[in-house]
C-alpha angles and dihedrals in degrees: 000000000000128000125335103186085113100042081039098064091034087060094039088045089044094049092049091055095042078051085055104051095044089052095050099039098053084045094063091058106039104092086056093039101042118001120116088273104044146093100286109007115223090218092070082067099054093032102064129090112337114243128172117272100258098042091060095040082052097049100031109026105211147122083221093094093051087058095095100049081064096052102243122114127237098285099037077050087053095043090052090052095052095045092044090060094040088062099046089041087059099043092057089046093052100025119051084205097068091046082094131131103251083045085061097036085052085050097050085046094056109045075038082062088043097048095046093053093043115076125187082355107068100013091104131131079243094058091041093049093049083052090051097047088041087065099038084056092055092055092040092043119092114265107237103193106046091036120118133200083249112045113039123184099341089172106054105090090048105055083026083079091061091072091062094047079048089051089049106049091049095044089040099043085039091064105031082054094060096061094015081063091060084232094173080210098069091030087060092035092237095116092092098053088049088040095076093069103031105052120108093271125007113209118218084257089056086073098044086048075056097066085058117125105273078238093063099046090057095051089058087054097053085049087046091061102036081056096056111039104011095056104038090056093048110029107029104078093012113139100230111089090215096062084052099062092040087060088046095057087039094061094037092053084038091050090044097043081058090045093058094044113047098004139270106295125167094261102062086038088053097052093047087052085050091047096066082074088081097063131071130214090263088074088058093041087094090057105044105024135042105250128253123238120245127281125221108253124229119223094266091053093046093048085044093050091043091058098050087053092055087044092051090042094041084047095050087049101046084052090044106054098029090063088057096046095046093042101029099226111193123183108225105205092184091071092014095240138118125241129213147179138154121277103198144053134244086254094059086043095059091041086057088042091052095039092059105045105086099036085053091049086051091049092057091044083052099053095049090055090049094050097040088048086053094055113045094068089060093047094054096049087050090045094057091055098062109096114244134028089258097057089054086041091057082038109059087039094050085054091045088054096054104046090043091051084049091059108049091043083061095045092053084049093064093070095058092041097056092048085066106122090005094292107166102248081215095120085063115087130263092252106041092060087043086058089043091053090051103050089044100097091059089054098232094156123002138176119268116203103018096104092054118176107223112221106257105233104191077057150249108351104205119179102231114199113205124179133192140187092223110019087249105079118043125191118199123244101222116196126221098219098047145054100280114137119036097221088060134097123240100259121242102234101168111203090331103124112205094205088192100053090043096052086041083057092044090046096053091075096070145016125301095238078079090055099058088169091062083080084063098049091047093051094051092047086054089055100038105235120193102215101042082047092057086055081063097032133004078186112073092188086066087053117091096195099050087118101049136352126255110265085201133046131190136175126205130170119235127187121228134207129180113250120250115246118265122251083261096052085221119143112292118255083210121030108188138037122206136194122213102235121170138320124289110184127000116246110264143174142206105291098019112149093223085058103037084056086045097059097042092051080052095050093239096120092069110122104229107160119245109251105237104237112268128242105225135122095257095041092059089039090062092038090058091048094056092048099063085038085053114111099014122111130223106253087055100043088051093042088056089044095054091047088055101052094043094052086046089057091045105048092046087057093049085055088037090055092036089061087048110096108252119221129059120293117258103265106236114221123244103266115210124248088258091069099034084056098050115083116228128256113175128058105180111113091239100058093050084048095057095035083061086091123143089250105033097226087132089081094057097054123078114181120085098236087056091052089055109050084044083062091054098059101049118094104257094056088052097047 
């Protein structure tokens, strides 16, 4: 593989504004997810049993437990930490300064900090996979500190081939999860079709993708999972650099066509951010550079060209008619549409799973020698260009660190890989999966697809609170974030994440006894609190309880379906329909003894006092800060982020371009071999201007007088 430097910056860059949405995003609900009056209060955290500080740092890894030797409680802990990696995470985006290693490790121990104190809401497979990017950024960034002049990022291409071993094991264990699950949805090919209304976060064009022909639905499906487990088999770690690039536009048309359709989480943003590591600097070269004309090509160039024409096309071919045979596509000219169905069982499907799981482990072990083997000549060379012994000596141990970082990473990475699909992880030593064990807790490597949702088919179970003054007459909470009310669009949220409205659709699959936070949901709503209402509504009009809160509360779970289109395809006065199915939670009131036994089995009835606010500096400083954050929702506060930043870019290229000296560059003429060959002597302006003749014979006199009559006879002295 050639030269990263490009790909490089576009995946540092990438991680720095994925680090920035999810920053800014988990600073807008804090207050209403873990301030002292939310759902799960992050003082019920600090205030339990004192521990010394190491140990607690050992068995909990956060920031969280320095907060009181600053002054600041809990929350106001939580909201520094947030605001302290959304700046760092903007100035990597804006500064490539900043785009350093310790920039990126201060970033992973932050939102590490974040995700240990934060419980259901921040234990997801998005959260784990930003931890395990963040860490893979801080071994691809520059190291600013041992770096030399000379020697510049001798590492990079090295750990940079852990983001492709990364790319592979989430697109692959993506796709192997959805059959290896037995989900009935993806075996009969129908999961697409009920996708579009019961992802995270349906967009407005999700509902128009549902009035698709049933046909072509299933057709996606069968492309969904050809992508995903067809390309990055083939095409990932291929040799030829063709098949590469043709992965890398696969995933990036697969991960936009999900953005459109259910929103820009982290997780597509993440994997289009992987997927830059499986492109070189020559597929930039158009963009940054003038191209170069084309050289003639010797024999072996041509043959080796020539064979990398018949793998791709081999390749293209393989993909191409093993999805028709193991889905049986048939093409029906009678109604112009393709059939499909799946060709195979779930036992041929494990025996695949497990077939392939060893010669995929060698191929990555394959592809990190070679890389690791192409790269050692060019560091020695580089490392005997740096000046001391010492130098060499920082050097060669700044490269050591690094590979052998690289490696271990990989080798951790083995025992999550082989529990995809339930595979045993036996054939994986006894100390590998020990160390693994003992670094899980920091989230270095994680698995990707095991916890894999299965498509409702009966719908899209939605929790639906209702409260009421006098138990008779119940009026319904709708979110703003959520499906609430049937006459509403899906709301476009971008890569805001509500944390509340996603684990309330999570929760609606099953009972609330396995949502032990919903009791405190339900007890805030009771006592109307502010912070825990903005989570529902930022605006209080929308709100049917602002003037006093319910006395009652009630939960019930509704499923949703998207509406069918009118006879006239316009756009539909309701878009949803929804079917009343069981109880989710009893009704209940302060006091209640139901409640009151709830709380207690979900640890929220312990009597920590309240820490009165602080009057420092810092303190204010936050509280000011909330203040002006204070009534604006996600989506808006990261819109206008993401404004900002991008007038920012481009007004720093249009300064960058204007700097830049306009007009084509004098073109130089072809000098002879004579000249090429002749060192040059002089270096005053007006000999190299006299020595520029047609024939060059001005570079093989030396006198002065020789020079100028040179000068004489050339044409412009005789114009």
């Amino acid at each position: 593989m050639g030269d990263v430097r490009v790909p490089r910056q576009l995946f540092l860059r990438g991680v720095a504004v994925a680090y920035l949405c999810a920053f800014a995003s988990l600073y807008i609900q804090i207050p209403g997810l873990y301030g002292d009056e939310g759902i799960l209060p992050a003082r019920l955290l600090v205030a339990g049993e004192q521990k010394p500080l190491l140990q607690q740092l050992q068995e909990s890894p956060s920031l969280l437990w320095l907060v009181p030797s600053l002054g600041l409680g809990p929350q106001q802990g939580l909201e520094l930490i947030c605001l302290l990696g959304a700046l760092l995470s903007l100035g990597a985006v804006l500064l490539g300064a900043l785009r350093d290693s310790l920039a990126y490790l201060c970033l992973w121990i932050l939102y590490l900090s974040l995700y240990t104190a934060g419980g259901d809401f921040l234990h997801t497979e998005c959260d784990s996979l930003l931890l395990e990017v963040g860490f893979l950024a801080f071994l691809v960034a520059p190291c600013g500190l041992l770096r030399s002049s000379t020697s510049p990022g001798l590492h990079d291409p090295v750990t940079f081939w852990l983001t492709r071993w990364l790319l592979f094991r989430l697109v692959l264990c993506t796709g192997l999860s959805k059959l290896a699950s037995s989900d009935p949805c993806w075996w009969d090919l129908t999961a697409l079709s009920r996708y579009y209304e019961t992802q995270a976060s349906p967009t407005p064009l999700a509902w128009y993708a549902h009035q698709l022909p049933d046909w072509l639905s299933r057709l996606g499906a069968v492309c969904v999972m050809a992508s995903e487990i067809a390309v990055p088999l083939l095409m990932f770690f291929a040799p030829v650099r063709g098949l590469r690039i043709c992965g890398f536009y696969i995933q990036v048309f697969l991960q936009l066509c999900l953005v459109l359709l259910g929103g820009c989480s982290l997780t597509h943003l993440l994997s289009v951010v992987l997927s830059f590591s499986l492109l070189d600097d020559d597929c930039f070269s158009g963009c940054t550079h003038q191209k170069k004309k084309p050289k003639s090509k010797t024999w072996s160039q041509f043959l080796l060209s020539c064979l990398a024409l018949l793998v791709k096309l081999a390749v293209y071919v393989l993909i191409l008619l093993g999805t028709i045979k193991l889905f049986k596509l048939e093409i029906n000219w009678e109604q112009k549409i393709v059939l499909s169905k799946t060709n195979f069982t779930q036992e041929n499907f494990s025996e695949f799973v497990s077939l392939i799981q060893a010669p995929t482990i060698w191929v990555g072990v394959l592809s990190l020698t070679w890389e690791l083997l192409y790269i050692a000549p060019l560091f020695l060379f580089r490392c005997a260009c740096v000046r001391g012994i010492m130098g060499k000596l920082c050097a060669l141990t700044q490269w050591a660190i690094f590979t052998a970082t690289t490696v271990a990473v990989f080798t951790l990475s083995l025992v999550p890989y082989t529990a995809v699909a339930g595979v045993s992880a036996g054939k994986i030593f006894r100390e590998v999966q020990n160390a693994y064990g003992a670094v899980e807790k920091y989230q270095l490597v994680s698995a990707y697809g095991i916890q894999h949702r299965m498509v409702p088919p009966a719908g899209r179970p939605e929790v639906i609170i209702e409260g009421s003054g006098d138990k008779k007459t119940w009026k319904e909470l709708s979110f703003m974030h959520k499906p609430s009310s049937v006459s509403e669009a899906p709301p476009v949220l971008g890569p805001h994440k509500p944390r509340l409205d996603w684990l309330l659709w999570e929760a609606a699959r099953a009972d609330y006894q396995h949502s032990h936070w919903f009791t405190g949901l339900v007890q805030q709503l009771l006592l109307g609190k502010q912070d825990v209402l903005r989570l529902l509504q930022v605006d209080e009009a929308q709100y049917p309880f602002r003037v006093s809160p319910p006395a009652f509360l009630r939960a019930s779970v509704y499923h949703y379906h998207f509406t069918q289109t009118g006879q006239d395809g316009n756009q539909p006065r309701e878009w949803w329909k929804r079917l009343y199915v069981r109880e989710f939670f009893p009704a209940v009131h302060l006091g209640d003894p139901v409640l009151e036994e709830l709380l207690q089995e979900a640890g929220l009835k312990e009597k920590f006092p309240v820490l009165p606010i602080s009057d420092t500096p810092l303190a204010q400083a936050l509280s000011v800060l909330r203040g002006h954050a204070r009534g604006h929702s996600g989506p808006l506060v990261l819109l206008t982020l993401f404004t900002t930043v991008a007038s920012i870019l481009l007004l720093k290229d249009l300064v960058s371009r204007s700097r830049t000296p306009k007009g084509p560059k004098p073109k130089s003429k072809p000098a002879t071999s004579e000249h090429k060959s002749k060192k040059p002597r002089e270096a005053h302006p007006e000999a190299s201007e006299k020595n520029r003749g047609p024939s060059g014979r001005g570079g093989r006199k030396e006198g002065l007088e020789e020079r100028r009559i040179d000068s004489d006879r050339s044409p412009r002295k005789r114009k």
